[in-house]
């Protein structure tokens, strides 16, 4: 069987995920009461804002970065010392410790950025910022971005539970807010920027290495939803029981369409948008991969890993 | 109020529509990073920077040999765009806490020999805006209509990364006059709107350049009049509705 492969410019996921009895993201305390993160949103034709539990995009990004770290180590992808230790500064850690990263020839931003991209997968994919005191600021935007995860107003509930912390002395009472329900989640991967050096408009690593990084990134996204390692998992590990949505992939210079599942008809809107974008930019610009449960989501990620190639502008010009 | 002499803008005008996909946040120019109140809508500055980003990504490679000349001419017409913003029907501004890494002043002063600026983690205040309805942007396209259409179609976030907006191609309009303009005779809410200064250059705006941008010269902050009415407020949120 001939494998059909297509270039991947960007990937978006819009989905509804169900997490039960979790406390994945909290926003401080009031006395002995821990507070869940909350957002107020408006629905059409309803004039009062509705309060829902939510999880910030930063928490999702952190979970995904943790998984990426493990995948990168296991796959033997190139990492800086900071990257190997999962230091939040990544390549910045190496520079701070005066480890040898740059040579005397690496004087300008293009050369330095290229060296960082070659050396550290996590700095390439997750981004970084270092302010060298004697040089210019080195920084890179993340290839992957998460929107805030927001509960559906009609399908999310937060409850408060009494706990006691037992120790040598008297037990300390406290309350924990625990939430359950359906959550809208969106994310975007700008796959074309894997290995991309914006200072010379070229790629600092070859296409085979870029493919490895894309595959590692896709795996980490799958693991993020399989095992959401947010806060308070020791005693409030979430019960994941549902995940449905659409993965869209663009193979030309066009963002993969993404609609919030807070919109009830997000699925049909995404397909309609994909159809319109295909009419505008040429057939097979946008591919849609639907999934109706966690297993199908995993299947679709596997399909993407098997059939996707990182996009490069020569490929795009050839297609168009 | 001093009278403004009537300015003629190049026709046609391009109006594009975006559907908000996730919560929006863009620090106001007068807010600190520790207590970052958000703009209610993307500002002209944020929109122009988004245009610049997709321009560089999509066309920069073809102009490596004449980059300086090319980017200066492209930057000039983007800088000179007049941009009006029509907010969604309803907005809720959420007040949230947030963990962030930022400059560690204490560690920096304690050890002058560090090669990099130290960072620390901490808790900060952030606002996240939920938008219901679509966001519209109206632009004085002039001679660059086709290029502008192409650039807007490639944008999928404004301001902070992860604040996604979905471009809606069916709603695009080209008109001889703007489809909307600020109208202070109706009700309005004032929001400081930053924009590129009239005489600024790409090198001033480029964060990797050695030239520095100056407030009121390269980046100009003017009061913007948004047709929004504050409907409700509490310790946790403000709710606005369009007039």
Short mmCIF file of C-alpha atoms in Angstrom, two decimals, chain A residues 21-23 32-34 159-166 170-178 232 234-236:
data_model
loop_
_atom_site.label_atom_id
_atom_site.label_comp_id
_atom_site.label_asym_id
_atom_site.label_seq_id
_atom_site.Cartn_x
_atom_site.Cartn_y
_atom_site.Cartn_z
CA UNK A 21 -13.51 15.12 40.04
CA UNK A 22 -10.37 17.09 39.30
CA UNK A 23 -8.62 20.08 40.84
CA UNK A 32 -8.80 27.21 54.56
CA UNK A 33 -10.73 27.10 51.30
CA UNK A 34 -8.81 26.43 48.10
CA UNK A 159 -18.18 21.32 44.64
CA UNK A 160 -16.36 21.90 47.87
CA UNK A 161 -15.21 19.00 50.02
CA UNK A 162 -14.06 18.91 53.61
CA UNK A 163 -10.66 17.39 54.34
CA UNK A 164 -8.49 17.05 57.42
CA UNK A 165 -4.73 17.08 57.34
CA UNK A 166 -3.48 14.59 59.93
CA UNK A 170 -4.26 18.04 66.00
CA UNK A 171 -5.70 17.63 62.50
CA UNK A 172 -6.00 20.78 60.38
CA UNK A 173 -9.35 21.10 58.59
CA UNK A 174 -9.54 22.52 55.09
CA UNK A 175 -11.81 22.50 52.06
CA UNK A 176 -10.92 21.64 48.48
CA UNK A 177 -12.92 22.66 45.44
CA UNK A 178 -13.29 19.79 43.00
CA UNK A 232 -3.50 18.07 43.17
CA UNK A 234 -2.04 12.97 44.40
CA UNK A 235 -5.56 12.81 45.79
CA UNK A 236 -7.70 14.26 43.00
#
